[in-house]
PDB file of C-alpha atoms in Angstrom:
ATOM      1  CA  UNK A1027       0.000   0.000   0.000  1.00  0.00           C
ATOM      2  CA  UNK A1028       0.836   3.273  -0.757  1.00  0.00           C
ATOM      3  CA  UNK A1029       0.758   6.305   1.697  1.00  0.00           C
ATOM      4  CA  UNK A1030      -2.420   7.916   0.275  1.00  0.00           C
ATOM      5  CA  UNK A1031      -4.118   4.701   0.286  1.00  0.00           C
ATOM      6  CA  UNK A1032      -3.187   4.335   3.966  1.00  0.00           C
ATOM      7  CA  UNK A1033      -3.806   8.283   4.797  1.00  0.00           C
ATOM      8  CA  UNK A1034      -7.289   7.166   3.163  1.00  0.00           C
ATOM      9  CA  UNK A1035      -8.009   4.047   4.941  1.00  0.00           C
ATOM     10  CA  UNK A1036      -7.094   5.721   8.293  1.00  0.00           C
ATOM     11  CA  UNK A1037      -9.382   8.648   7.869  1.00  0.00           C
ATOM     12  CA  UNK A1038     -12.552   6.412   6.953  1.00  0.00           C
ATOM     13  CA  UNK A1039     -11.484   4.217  10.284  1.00  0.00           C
ATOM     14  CA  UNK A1040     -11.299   6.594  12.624  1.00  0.00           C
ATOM     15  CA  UNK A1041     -14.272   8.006  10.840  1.00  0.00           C
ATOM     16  CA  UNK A1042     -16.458   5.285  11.071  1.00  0.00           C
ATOM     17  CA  UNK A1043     -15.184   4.668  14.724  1.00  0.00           C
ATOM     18  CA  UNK A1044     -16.303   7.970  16.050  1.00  0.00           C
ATOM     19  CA  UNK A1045     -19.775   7.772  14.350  1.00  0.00           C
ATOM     20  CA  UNK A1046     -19.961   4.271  16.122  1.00  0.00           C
ATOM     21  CA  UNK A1047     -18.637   5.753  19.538  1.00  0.00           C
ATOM     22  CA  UNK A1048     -21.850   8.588  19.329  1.00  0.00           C
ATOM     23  CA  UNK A1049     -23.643   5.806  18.671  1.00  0.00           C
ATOM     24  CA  UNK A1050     -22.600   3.777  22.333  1.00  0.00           C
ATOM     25  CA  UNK A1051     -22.638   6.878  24.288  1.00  0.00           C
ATOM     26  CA  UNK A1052     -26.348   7.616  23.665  1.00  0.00           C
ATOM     27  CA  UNK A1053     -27.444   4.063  23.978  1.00  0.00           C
ATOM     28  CA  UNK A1054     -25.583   3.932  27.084  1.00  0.00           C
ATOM     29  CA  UNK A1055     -27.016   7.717  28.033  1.00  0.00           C
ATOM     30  CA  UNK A1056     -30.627   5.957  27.652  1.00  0.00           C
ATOM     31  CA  UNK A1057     -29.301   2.909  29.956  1.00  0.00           C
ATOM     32  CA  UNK A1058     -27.826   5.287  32.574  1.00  0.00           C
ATOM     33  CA  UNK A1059     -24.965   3.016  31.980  1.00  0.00           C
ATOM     34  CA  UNK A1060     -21.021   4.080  32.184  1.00  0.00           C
ATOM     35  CA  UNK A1061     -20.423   6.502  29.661  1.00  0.00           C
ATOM     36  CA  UNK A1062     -17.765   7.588  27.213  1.00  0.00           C
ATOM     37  CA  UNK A1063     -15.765  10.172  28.128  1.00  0.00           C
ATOM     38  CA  UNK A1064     -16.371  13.423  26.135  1.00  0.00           C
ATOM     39  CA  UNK A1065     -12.480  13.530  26.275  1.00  0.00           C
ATOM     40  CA  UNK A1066     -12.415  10.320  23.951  1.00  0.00           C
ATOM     41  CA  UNK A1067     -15.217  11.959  21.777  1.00  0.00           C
ATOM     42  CA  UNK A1068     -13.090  15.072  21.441  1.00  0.00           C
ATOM     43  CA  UNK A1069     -10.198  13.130  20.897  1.00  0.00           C
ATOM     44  CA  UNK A1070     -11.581  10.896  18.320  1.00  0.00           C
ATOM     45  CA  UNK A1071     -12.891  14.341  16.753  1.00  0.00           C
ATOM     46  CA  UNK A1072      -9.052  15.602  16.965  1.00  0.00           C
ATOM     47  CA  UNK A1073      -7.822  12.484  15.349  1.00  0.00           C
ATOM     48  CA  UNK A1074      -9.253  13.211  11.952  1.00  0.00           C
ATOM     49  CA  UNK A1075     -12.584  11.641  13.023  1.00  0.00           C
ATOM     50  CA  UNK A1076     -14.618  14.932  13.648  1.00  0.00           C
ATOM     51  CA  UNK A1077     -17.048  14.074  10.147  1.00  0.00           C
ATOM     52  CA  UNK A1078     -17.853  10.630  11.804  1.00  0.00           C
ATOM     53  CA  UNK A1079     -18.522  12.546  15.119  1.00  0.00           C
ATOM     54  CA  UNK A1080     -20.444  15.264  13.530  1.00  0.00           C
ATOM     55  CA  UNK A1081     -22.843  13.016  11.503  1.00  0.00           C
ATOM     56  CA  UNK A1082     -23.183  10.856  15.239  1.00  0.00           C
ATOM     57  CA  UNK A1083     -24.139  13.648  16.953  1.00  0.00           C
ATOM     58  CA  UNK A1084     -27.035  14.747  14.664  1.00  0.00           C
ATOM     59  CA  UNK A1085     -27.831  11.114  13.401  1.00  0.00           C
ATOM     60  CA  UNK A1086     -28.487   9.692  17.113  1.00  0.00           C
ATOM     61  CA  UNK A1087     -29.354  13.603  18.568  1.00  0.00           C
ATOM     62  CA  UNK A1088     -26.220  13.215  21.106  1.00  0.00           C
ATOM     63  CA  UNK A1089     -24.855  15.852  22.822  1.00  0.00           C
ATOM     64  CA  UNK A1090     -25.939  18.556  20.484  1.00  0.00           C
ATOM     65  CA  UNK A1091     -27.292  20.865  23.250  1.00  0.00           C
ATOM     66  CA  UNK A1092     -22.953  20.721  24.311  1.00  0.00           C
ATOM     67  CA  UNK A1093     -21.255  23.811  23.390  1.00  0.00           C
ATOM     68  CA  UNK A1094     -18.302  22.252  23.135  1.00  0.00           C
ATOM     69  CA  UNK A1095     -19.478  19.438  21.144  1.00  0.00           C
ATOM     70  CA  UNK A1096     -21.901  21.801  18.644  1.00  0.00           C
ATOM     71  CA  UNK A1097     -18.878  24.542  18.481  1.00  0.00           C
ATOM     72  CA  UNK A1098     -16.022  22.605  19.157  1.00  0.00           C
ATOM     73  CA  UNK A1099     -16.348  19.536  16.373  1.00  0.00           C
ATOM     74  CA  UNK A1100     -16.972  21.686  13.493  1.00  0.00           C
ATOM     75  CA  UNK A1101     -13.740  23.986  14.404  1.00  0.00           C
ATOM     76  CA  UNK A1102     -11.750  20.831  14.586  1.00  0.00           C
ATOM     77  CA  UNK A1103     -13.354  20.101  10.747  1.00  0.00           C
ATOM     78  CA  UNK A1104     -12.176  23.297   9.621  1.00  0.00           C
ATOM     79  CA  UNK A1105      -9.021  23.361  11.234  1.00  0.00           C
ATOM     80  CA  UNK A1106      -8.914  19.986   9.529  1.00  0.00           C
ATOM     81  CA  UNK A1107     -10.015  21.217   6.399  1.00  0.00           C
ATOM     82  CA  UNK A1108      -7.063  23.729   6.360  1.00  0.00           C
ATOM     83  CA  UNK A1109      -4.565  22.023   6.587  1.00  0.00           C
TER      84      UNK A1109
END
């Protein structure tokens, strides 16, 4: 593999990971179960996951009343984006 094919692959990963992670925290928000940290989220988010968190938060309705998840994620994007 090439480094753009891995660059690629990584990117859709983590992607896909963070969408899933949204996905656990709100189930286990419903559950009142242990939670995911929002630390992990952000992270995740950081890590060039910040679409798959994005779509998460508005596809499960998770933690988009969080200022720092409604702000923060889509500065991370374009930060992203810039670079």
């Amino acid at each position: 593999m090439n480094v753009v094919t891995l660059i690629i692959t990584y990117v859709i990963a983590i992607n896909l990971i963070g969408f899933f992670l949204m996905g656990v925290d709100k189930r286990k928000a419903i559950k009142r179960a242990f939670r995911i940290p929002e630390a992990t989220l952000m992270g995740t988010a950081a890590l060039c996951g910040s679409i798959g968190i994005l779509t998460g938060m508005y596809t499960v309705r998770h933690k988009t009343r969080h200022l720092k998840f409604t702000l923060g994620v889509p500065l991370i994007l374009a930060a992203q984006i810039m670079l």
